[in-house]
Coordinates of C-alpha atoms and ligand atoms in Angstrom, one line a residue:
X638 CA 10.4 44.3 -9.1
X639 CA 7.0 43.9 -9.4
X640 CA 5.3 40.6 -10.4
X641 CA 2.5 40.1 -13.8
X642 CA -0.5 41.9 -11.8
X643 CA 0.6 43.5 -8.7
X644 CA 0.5 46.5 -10.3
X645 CA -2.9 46.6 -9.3
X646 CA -3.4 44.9 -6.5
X647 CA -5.5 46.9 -4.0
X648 CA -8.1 44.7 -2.8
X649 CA -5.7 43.7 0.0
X650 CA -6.5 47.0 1.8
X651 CA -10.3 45.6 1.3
X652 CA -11.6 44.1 5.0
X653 CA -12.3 40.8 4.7
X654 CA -15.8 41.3 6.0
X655 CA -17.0 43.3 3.1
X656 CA -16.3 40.5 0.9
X657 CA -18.0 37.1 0.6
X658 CA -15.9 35.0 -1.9
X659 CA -17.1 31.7 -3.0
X660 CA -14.2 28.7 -2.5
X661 CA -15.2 28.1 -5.9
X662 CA -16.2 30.3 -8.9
X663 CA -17.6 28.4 -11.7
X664 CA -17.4 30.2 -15.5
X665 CA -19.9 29.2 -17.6
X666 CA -19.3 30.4 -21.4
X667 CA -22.0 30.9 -23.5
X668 CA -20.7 31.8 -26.5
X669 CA -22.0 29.4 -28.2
X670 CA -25.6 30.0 -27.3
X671 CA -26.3 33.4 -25.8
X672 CA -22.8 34.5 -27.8
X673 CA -24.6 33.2 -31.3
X674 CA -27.8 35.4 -30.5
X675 CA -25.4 38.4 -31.4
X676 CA -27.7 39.7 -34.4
X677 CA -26.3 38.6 -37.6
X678 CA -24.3 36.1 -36.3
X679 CA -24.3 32.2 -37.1
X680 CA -21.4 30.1 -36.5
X681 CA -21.6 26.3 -38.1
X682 CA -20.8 23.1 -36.7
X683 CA -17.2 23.6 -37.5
X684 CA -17.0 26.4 -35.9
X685 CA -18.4 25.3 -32.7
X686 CA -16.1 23.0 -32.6
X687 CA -13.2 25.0 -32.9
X688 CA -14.4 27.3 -30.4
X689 CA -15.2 24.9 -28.0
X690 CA -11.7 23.2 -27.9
X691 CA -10.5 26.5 -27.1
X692 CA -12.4 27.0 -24.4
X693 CA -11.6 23.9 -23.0
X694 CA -8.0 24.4 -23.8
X695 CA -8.4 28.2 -21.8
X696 CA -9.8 26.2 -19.1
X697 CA -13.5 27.6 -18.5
X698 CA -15.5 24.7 -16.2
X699 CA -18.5 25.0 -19.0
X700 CA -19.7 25.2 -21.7
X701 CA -22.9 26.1 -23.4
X702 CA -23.4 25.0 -26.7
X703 CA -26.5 25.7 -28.0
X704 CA -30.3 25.0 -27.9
X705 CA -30.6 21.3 -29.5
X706 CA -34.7 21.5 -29.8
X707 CA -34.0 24.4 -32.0
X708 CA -32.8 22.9 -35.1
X709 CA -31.0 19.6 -36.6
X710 CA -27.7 21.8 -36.9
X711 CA -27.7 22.6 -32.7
X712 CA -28.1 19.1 -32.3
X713 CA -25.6 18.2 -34.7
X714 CA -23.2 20.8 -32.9
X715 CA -24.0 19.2 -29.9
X716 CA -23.6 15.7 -30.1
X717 CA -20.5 16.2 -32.0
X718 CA -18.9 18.5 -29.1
X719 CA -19.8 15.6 -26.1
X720 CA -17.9 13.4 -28.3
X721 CA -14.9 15.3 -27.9
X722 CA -14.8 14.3 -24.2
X723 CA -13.4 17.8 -23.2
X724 CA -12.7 18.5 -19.7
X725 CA -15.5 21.5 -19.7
X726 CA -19.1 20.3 -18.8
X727 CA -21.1 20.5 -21.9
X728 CA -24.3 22.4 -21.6
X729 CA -27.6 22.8 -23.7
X730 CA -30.2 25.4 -23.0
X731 CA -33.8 23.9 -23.2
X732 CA -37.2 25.6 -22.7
X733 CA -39.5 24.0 -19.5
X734 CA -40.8 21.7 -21.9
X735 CA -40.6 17.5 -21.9
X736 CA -40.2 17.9 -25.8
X737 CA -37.4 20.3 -25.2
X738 CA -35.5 18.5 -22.7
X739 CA -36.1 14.9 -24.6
X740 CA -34.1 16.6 -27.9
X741 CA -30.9 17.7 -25.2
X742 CA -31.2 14.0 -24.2
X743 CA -31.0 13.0 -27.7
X744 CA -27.9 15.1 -27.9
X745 CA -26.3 13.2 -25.5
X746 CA -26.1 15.8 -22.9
X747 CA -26.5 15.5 -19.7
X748 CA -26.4 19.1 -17.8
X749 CA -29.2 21.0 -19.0
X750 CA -30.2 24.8 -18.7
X751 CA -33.7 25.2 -17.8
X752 CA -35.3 28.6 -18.3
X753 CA -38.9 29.6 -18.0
X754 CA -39.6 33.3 -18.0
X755 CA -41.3 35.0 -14.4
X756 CA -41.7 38.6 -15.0
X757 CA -45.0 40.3 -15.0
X758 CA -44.6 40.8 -18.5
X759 CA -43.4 37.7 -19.9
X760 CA -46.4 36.2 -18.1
X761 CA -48.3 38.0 -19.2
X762 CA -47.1 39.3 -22.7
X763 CA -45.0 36.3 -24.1
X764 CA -46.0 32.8 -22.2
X765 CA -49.7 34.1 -21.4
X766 CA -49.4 31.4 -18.2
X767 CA -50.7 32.3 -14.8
X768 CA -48.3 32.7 -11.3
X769 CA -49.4 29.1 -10.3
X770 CA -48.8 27.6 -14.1
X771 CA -45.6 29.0 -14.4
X772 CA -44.8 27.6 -10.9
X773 CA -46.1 24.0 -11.9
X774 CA -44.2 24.0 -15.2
X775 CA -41.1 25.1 -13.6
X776 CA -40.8 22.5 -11.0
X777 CA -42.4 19.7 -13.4
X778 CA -40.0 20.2 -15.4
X779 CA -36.8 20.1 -13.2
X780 CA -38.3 16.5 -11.6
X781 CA -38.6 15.3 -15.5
X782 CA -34.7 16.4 -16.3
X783 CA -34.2 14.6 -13.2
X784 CA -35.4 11.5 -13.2
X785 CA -33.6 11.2 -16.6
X786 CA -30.5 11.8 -14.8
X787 CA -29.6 15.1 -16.0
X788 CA -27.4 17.6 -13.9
X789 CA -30.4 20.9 -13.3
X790 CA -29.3 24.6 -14.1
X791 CA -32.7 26.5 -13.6
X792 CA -33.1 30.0 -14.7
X793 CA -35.9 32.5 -14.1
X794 CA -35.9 34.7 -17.1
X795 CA -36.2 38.1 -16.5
X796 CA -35.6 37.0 -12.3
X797 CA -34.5 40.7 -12.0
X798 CA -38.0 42.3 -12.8
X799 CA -39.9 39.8 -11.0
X800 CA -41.6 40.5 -7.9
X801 CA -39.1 39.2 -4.8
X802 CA -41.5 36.5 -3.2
X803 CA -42.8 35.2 -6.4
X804 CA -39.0 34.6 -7.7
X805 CA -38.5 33.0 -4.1
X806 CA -41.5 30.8 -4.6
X807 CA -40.3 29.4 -7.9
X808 CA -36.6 29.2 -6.9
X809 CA -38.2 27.1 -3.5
X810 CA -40.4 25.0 -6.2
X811 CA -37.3 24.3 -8.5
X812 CA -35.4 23.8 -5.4
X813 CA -37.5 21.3 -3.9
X814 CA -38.0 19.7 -7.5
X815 CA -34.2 18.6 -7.5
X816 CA -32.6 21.6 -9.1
X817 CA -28.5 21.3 -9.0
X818 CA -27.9 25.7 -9.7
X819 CA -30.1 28.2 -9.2
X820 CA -29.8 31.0 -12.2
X821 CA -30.2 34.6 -12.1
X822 CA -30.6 36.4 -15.6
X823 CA -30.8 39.8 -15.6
X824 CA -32.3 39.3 -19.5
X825 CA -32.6 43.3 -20.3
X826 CA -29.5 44.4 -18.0
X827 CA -30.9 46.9 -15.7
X828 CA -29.3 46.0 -12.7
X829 CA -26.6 48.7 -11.5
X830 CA -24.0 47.0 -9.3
X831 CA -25.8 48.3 -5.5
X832 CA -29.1 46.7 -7.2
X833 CA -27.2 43.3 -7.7
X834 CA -25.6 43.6 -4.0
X835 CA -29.5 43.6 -2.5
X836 CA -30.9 40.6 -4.7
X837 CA -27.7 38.2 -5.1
X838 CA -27.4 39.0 -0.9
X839 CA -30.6 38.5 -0.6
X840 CA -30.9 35.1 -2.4
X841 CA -27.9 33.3 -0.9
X842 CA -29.1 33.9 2.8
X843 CA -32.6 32.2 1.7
X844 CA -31.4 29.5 -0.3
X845 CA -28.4 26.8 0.2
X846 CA -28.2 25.5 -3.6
X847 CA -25.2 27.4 -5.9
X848 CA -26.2 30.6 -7.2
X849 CA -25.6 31.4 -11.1
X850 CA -25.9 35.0 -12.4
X851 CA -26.4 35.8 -16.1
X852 CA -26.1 39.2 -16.9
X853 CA -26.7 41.4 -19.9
X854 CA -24.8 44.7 -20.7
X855 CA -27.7 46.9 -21.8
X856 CA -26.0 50.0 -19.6
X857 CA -22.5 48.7 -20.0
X858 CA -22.4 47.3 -16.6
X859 CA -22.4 43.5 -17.0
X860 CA -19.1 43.3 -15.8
X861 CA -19.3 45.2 -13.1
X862 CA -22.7 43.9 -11.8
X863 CA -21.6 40.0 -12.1
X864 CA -18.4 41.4 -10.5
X865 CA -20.8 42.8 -7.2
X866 CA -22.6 39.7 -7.5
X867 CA -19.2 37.6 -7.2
X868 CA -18.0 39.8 -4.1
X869 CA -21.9 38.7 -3.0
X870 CA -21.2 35.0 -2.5
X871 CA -22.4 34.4 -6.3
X872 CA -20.7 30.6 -7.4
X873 CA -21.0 31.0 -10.9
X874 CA -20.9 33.6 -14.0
X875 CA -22.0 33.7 -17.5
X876 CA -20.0 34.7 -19.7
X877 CA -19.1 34.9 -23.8
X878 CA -16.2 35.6 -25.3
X879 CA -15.7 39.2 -26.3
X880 CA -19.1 40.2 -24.8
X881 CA -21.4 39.2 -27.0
X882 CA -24.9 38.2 -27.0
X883 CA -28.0 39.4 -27.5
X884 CA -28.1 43.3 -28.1
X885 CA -25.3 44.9 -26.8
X886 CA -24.2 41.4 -25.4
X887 CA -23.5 39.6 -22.1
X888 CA -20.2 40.1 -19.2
X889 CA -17.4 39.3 -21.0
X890 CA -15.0 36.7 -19.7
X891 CA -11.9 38.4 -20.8
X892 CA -12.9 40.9 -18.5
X893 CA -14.4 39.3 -15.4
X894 CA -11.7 36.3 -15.4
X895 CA -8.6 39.2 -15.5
X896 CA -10.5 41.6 -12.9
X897 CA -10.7 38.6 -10.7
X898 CA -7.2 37.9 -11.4
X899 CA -5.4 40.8 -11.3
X900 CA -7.4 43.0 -8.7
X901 CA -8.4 40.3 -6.4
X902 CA -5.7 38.0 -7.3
X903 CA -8.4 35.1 -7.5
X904 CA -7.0 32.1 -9.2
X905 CA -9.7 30.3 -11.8
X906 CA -6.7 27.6 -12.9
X907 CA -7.6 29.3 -16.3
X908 CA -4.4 29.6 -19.0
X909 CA -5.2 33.6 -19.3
X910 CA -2.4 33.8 -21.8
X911 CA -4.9 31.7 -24.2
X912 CA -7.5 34.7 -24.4
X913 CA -6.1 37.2 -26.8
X914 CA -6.1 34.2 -29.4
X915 CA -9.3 33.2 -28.3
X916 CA -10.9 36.6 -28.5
X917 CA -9.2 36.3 -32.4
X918 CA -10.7 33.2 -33.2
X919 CA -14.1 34.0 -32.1
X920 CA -14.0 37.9 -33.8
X921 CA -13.1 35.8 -37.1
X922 CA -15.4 33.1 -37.1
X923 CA -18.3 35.7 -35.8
X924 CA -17.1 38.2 -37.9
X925 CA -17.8 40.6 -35.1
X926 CA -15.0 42.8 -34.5
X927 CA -14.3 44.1 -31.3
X928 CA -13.9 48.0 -31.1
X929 CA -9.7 49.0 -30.7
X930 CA -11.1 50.4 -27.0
X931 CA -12.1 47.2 -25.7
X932 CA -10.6 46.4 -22.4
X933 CA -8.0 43.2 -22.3
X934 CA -8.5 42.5 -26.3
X935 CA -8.8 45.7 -27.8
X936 CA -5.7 47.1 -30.2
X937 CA -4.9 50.0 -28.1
X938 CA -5.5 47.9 -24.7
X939 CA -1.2 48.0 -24.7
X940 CA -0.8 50.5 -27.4
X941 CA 0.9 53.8 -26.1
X942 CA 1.5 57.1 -27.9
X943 CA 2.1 59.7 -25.7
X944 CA 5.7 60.9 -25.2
X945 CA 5.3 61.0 -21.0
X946 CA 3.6 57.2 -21.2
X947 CA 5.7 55.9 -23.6
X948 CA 8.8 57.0 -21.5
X949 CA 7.7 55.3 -19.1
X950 CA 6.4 52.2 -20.2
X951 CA 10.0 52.1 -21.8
X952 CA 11.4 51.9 -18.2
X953 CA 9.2 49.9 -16.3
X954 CA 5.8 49.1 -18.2
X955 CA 3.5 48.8 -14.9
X956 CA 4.0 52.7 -14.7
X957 CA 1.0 53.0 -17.6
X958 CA -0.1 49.5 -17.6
X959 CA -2.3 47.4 -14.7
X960 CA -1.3 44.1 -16.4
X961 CA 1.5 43.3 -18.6
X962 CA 0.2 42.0 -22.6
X963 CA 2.0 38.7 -21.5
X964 CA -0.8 37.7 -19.3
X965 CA -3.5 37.7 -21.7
X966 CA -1.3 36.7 -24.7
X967 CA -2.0 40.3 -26.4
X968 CA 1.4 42.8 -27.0
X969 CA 2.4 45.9 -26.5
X970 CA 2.4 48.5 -29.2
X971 CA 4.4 52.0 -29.8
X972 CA 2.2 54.5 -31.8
X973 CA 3.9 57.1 -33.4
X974 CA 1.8 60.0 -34.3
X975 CA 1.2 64.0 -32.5
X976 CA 2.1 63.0 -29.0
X977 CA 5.3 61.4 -29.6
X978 CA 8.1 62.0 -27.8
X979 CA 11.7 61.4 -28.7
X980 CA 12.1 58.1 -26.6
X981 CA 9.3 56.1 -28.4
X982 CA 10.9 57.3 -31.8
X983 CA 14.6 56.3 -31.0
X984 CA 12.9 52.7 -29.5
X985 CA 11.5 52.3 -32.9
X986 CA 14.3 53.3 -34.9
X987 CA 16.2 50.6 -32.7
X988 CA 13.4 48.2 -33.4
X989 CA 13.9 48.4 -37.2
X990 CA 18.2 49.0 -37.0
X991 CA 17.8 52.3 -38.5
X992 CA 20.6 54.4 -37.1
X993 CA 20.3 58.1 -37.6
X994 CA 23.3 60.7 -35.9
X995 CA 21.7 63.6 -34.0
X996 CA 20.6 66.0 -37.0
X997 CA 18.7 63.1 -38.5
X998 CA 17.1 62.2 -35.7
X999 CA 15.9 65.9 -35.1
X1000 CA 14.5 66.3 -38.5
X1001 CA 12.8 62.7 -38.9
X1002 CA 11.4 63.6 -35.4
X1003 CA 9.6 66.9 -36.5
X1004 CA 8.5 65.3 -39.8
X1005 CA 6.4 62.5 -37.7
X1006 CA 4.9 65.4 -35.6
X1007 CA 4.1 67.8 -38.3
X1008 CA 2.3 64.6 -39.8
X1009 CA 0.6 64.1 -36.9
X1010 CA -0.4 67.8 -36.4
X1011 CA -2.2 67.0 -39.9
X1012 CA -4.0 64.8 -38.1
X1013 CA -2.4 61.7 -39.8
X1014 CA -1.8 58.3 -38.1
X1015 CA 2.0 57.8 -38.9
X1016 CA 2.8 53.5 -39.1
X1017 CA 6.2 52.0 -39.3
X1018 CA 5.9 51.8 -42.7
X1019 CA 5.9 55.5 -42.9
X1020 CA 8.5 55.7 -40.4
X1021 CA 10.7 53.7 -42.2
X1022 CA 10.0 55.4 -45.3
X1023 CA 10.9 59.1 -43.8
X1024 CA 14.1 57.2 -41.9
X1025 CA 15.3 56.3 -45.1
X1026 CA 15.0 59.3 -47.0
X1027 CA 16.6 60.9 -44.8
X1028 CA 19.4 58.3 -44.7
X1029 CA 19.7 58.7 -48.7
X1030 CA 19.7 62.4 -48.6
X1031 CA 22.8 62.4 -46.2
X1032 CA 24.8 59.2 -49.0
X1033 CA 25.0 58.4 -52.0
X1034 CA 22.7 56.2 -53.3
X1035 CA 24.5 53.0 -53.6
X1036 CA 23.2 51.8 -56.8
X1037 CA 22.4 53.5 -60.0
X1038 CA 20.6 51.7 -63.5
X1039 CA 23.1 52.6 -66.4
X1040 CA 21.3 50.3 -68.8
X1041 CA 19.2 47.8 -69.9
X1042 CA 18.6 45.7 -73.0
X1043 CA 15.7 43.0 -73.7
X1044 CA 15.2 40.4 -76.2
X1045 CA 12.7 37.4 -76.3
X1046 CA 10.8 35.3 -79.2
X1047 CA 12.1 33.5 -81.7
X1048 CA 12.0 30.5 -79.4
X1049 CA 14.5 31.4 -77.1
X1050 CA 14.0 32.2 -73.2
X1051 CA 13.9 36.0 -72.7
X1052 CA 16.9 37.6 -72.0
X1053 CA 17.5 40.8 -70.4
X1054 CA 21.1 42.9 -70.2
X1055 CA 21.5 44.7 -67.1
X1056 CA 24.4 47.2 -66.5
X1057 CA 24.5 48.9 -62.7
X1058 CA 26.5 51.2 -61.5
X1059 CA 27.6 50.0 -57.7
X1060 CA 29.5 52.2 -55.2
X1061 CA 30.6 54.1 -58.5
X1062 CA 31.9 50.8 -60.3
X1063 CA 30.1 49.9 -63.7
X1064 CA 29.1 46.0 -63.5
X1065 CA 27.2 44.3 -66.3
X1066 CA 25.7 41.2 -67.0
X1067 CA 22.8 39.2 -68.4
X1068 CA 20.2 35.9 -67.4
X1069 CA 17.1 34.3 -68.6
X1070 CA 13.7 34.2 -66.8
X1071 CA 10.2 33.5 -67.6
X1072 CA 9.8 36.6 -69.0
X1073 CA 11.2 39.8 -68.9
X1074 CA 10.8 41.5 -65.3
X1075 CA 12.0 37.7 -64.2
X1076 CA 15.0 38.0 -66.3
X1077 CA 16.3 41.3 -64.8
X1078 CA 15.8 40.7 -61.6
X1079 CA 17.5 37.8 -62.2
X1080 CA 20.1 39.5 -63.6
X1081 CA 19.9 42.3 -60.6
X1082 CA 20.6 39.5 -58.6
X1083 CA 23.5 38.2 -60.0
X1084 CA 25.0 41.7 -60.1
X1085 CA 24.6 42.0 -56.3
X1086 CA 25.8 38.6 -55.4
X1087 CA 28.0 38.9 -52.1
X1088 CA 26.5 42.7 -52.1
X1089 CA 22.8 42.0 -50.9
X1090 CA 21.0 38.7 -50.4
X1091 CA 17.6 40.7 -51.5
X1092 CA 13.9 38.5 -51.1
X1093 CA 11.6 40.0 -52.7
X1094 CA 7.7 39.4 -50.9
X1095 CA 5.5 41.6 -52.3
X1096 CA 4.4 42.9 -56.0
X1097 CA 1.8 45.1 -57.2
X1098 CA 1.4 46.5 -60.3
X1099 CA -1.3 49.5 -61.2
X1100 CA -2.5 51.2 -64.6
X1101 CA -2.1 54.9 -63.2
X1102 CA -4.1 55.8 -66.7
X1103 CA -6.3 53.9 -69.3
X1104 CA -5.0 53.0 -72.9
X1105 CA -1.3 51.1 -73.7
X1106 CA 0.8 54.2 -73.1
X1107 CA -0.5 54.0 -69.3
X1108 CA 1.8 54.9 -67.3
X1109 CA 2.6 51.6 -64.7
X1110 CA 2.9 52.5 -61.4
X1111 CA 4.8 49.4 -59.0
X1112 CA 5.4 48.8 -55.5
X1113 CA 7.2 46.2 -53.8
X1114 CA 8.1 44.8 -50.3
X1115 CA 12.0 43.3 -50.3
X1116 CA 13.8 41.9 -47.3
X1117 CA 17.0 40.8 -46.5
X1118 CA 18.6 38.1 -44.5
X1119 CA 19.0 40.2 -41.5
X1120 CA 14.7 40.8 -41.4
X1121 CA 15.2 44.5 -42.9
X1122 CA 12.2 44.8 -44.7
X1123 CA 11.8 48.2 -47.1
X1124 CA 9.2 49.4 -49.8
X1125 CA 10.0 50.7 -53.3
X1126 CA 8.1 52.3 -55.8
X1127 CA 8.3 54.1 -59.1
X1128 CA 6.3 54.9 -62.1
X1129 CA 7.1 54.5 -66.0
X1130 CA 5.5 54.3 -69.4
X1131 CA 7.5 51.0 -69.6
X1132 CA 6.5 48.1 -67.2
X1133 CA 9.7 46.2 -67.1
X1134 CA 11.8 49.7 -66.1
X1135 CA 8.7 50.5 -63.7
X1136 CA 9.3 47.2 -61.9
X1137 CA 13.1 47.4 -62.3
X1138 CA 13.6 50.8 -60.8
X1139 CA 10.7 49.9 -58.1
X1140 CA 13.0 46.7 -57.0
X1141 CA 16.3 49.0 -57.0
X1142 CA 14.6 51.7 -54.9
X1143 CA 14.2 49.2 -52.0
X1144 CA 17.2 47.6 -52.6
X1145 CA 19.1 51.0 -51.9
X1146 CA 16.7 51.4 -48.9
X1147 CA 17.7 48.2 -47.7
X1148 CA 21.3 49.1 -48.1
X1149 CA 21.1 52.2 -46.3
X1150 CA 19.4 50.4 -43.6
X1151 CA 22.4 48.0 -43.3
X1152 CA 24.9 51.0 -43.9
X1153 CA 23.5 53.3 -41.3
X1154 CA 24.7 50.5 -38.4
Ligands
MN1376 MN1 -29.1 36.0 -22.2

């Protein structure tokens, strides 16, 4: 039987030598700084937070949390998350300034990001500095964080469209200045992954300090690129939650920490059965909602339609699957639509105890794909609808309204007369209630005592037209004690019959359900 992730394990057949794994891979999340640059988002302190104790909980070595010279709120967000005395190292990004670096102090930080920009054009463009200024800055800078005893993580923005030797002279600089990790953004993603294999290569054989990569997905390839860099010798990534970050975002950890996980069976000591939830909290509180195609998170990233896949993910789920839901905390989903086959239908009927004999089953399964010929989606709900009908078409429906007779005001409780037929016996009876739907059902209830134990979860009731002789359309969700859950529906001139004959229609469902086993 194969184990949670062997069912893509291949890097075994890999040569060692092709490989240069750190001991050690440090992840460094940035949602909370690089991740809040997502245009349009802005999470509050609360929210921080509550993102940060679930990164701690997941188990990432750090975490970024903001920008504290930026405003009284990062500060805020700041001192308020080093006073949770997490496990993660808490990080705060600061510009090459004394000013800068005095606020992250103030913060009570003590592991700061350094980043001063070296590219041709943000020297010339955005900082307006020469080669030799930014050099002096850089490294005056490091021996200030320093000598106030702060752990150094120095970045060279834009280090991958900087000229080779001048990024070497400031890394040397930095280097020489103190500087703890040496951090390589690739701030407008343009690196492809053989690109990444010549720089990150290049960088470990000239310097002994821990190499950081920080790279953007511009082209889509942020994974794959801090992947190569990784397999380089790289010691630690950035990464956010979801992907996201400036424009089209940053690697995403969901998909770096299970790559390394499950390909190269890499062990982080991360709880990877924390990320689905993670990837919840932080679509939520961001309000950016990840796309049903996105690897390890997405909706469809277990969701299975065809009839070939989902007969075999029905006998062994590795067959279409390279890690089980489990793993991440996510779960695996039957679609029913076009491409169903007969197995994913009769797994579902199970799923919801609808038993159907063999004509049934052949007409419910036509139904679902002529639906989704029409090019229609087709949910449980609708499933269980069709199942039902069918059910009901083949019985008789167990329950019938013979009559019904109101009466309220006058300052007594209203009271309402119900009279069902059940199984063909005539049963009658009546009840109070707040008003006069309350009242029947109450009285529905009393009929079917020892019959049905009937909850009923969900009400909704709609004007179909305008005026008081609009006709009132209801639906309801009603369960019963064994978690059968069915809708009803009906329309009438009369609200109280609408709801009545609405609540009886999933009652009979309900029973057919129960019936049909
Ligand atoms: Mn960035």
């Amino acid at each position: 039987m194969l184990k949670d992730g062997d069912a893509m394990r291949t890097i075994d057949n890999i040569k060692n030598e092709q490989l240069n794994l750190a001991e050690k891979i440090y992840i460094f999340d940035t949602t909370l700084r690089d991740g809040e640059q997502t245009p349009g988002v802005a999470l509050t302190v609360e929210d921080k937070i509550q993102i940060a104790q679930k990164l701690n909980n997941l188990g990432v070595d750090k975490i970024e949390v903001g920008f504290p010279a930026s405003s009284q709120g990062e500060m805020e967000s700041a001192r308020k998350i080093r006073a949770m005395d997490l496990d993660s190292t808490i990080v705060g990004l600061s510009r090459s300034l004394k000013g800068d670096i005095d606020k992250l102090i103030d913060s009570n930080l003590d592991y700061v990001h350094l980043f001063i920009g070296t590219s041709p054009l943000h020297r010339d463009y955005k900082l307006k500095m020469s080669m030799d200024e930014i050099v002096s800055r850089a490294a005056d800078s490091v021996e200030y964080a320093k000598d106030h005893g702060l752990t150094v993580e120095f970045s060279a923005e834009d280090a991958t469209r900087t000229e080779r030797d001048y990024l070497f002279r400031v890394f040397d600089e930095v280097v020489g200045a103190g500087a703890d990790f040496l951090d390589v953004p690739d701030t407008v993603g343009i690196l492809t992954p053989v690109l990444t294999r010549d720089l990150v290569s290049d960088i470990k054989d000239n310097f002994q300090v821990p190499i950081s990569v920080h790279f953007h997905n511009d082209f889509g390839l942020a994974t794959a690129n801090t992947l190569t860099a990784i397999e380089c010798g790289a010691n630690q990534a950035h990464v956010t939650v979801n992907g996201l970050g400036e424009r089209t975002g940053n690697c995403s950890l969901e998909e770096l920490v299970m790559t390394l996980k499950s390909a190269y069976g890499f062990d982080l000591g991360l709880d990877t059965t924390r990320l689905y939830s993670l990837s919840t909290l932080v679509g939520r509180l961001t309000g950016v909602k990840m796309p049903v195609n996105k690897p390890i998170v997405g909706d469809n990233a277990f969701a299975h339609e065809s009839g070939i896949h989902v007969h075999g993910i029905l006998n062994n789920a590795s067959t279409y699957e390279p890690m089980s839901p489990e793993m991440v905390g996510h779960s695996r989903r039957i679609v029913l639509g076009k491409h169903t086959g007969a197995n994913a239908l009769k797994s579902k009927l199970k799923e919801y105890h609808i038993d159907l004999d063999a004509d049934q089953f052949d007409r419910v399964f036509s139904e679902i794909k002529s639906l989704g010929d029409s090019g229609k989606c087709v949910t449980d709900d609708d499933l269980i609808a069709i199942a039902v009908t069918e059910l009901a078409s083949a019985r008789e429906t167990p329950i019938v309204l013979k009559g019904l007779g109101l009466s309220s005001g006058g300052g007594v409780s209203p009271t309402a007369t119900v009279r069902l037929e059940i199984d063909g016996v005539e049963k009658e009876t009546a009840s109070t209630g707040v008003g006069p739907i309350d009242a029947s059902l109450n009285a529905i209830r009393d009929l079917l005592k020892g019959e049905i134990d009937m909850e009923l979860e969900e009400y909704n009731l709609e004007a179909i037209t305008g005026g008081t002789d609009a006709l009132a359309e209801v639906f309801v969700i009603s369960s019963d004690s064994m978690g059968n859950r069915s809708r009803g529906r009906s329309t009438d001139q009369d609200i109280v019959m609408a709801s009545i004959k609405a609540v009886l229609d999933s009652i009979n469902k309900l029973l057919l359900i129960q019936r049909s086993n």
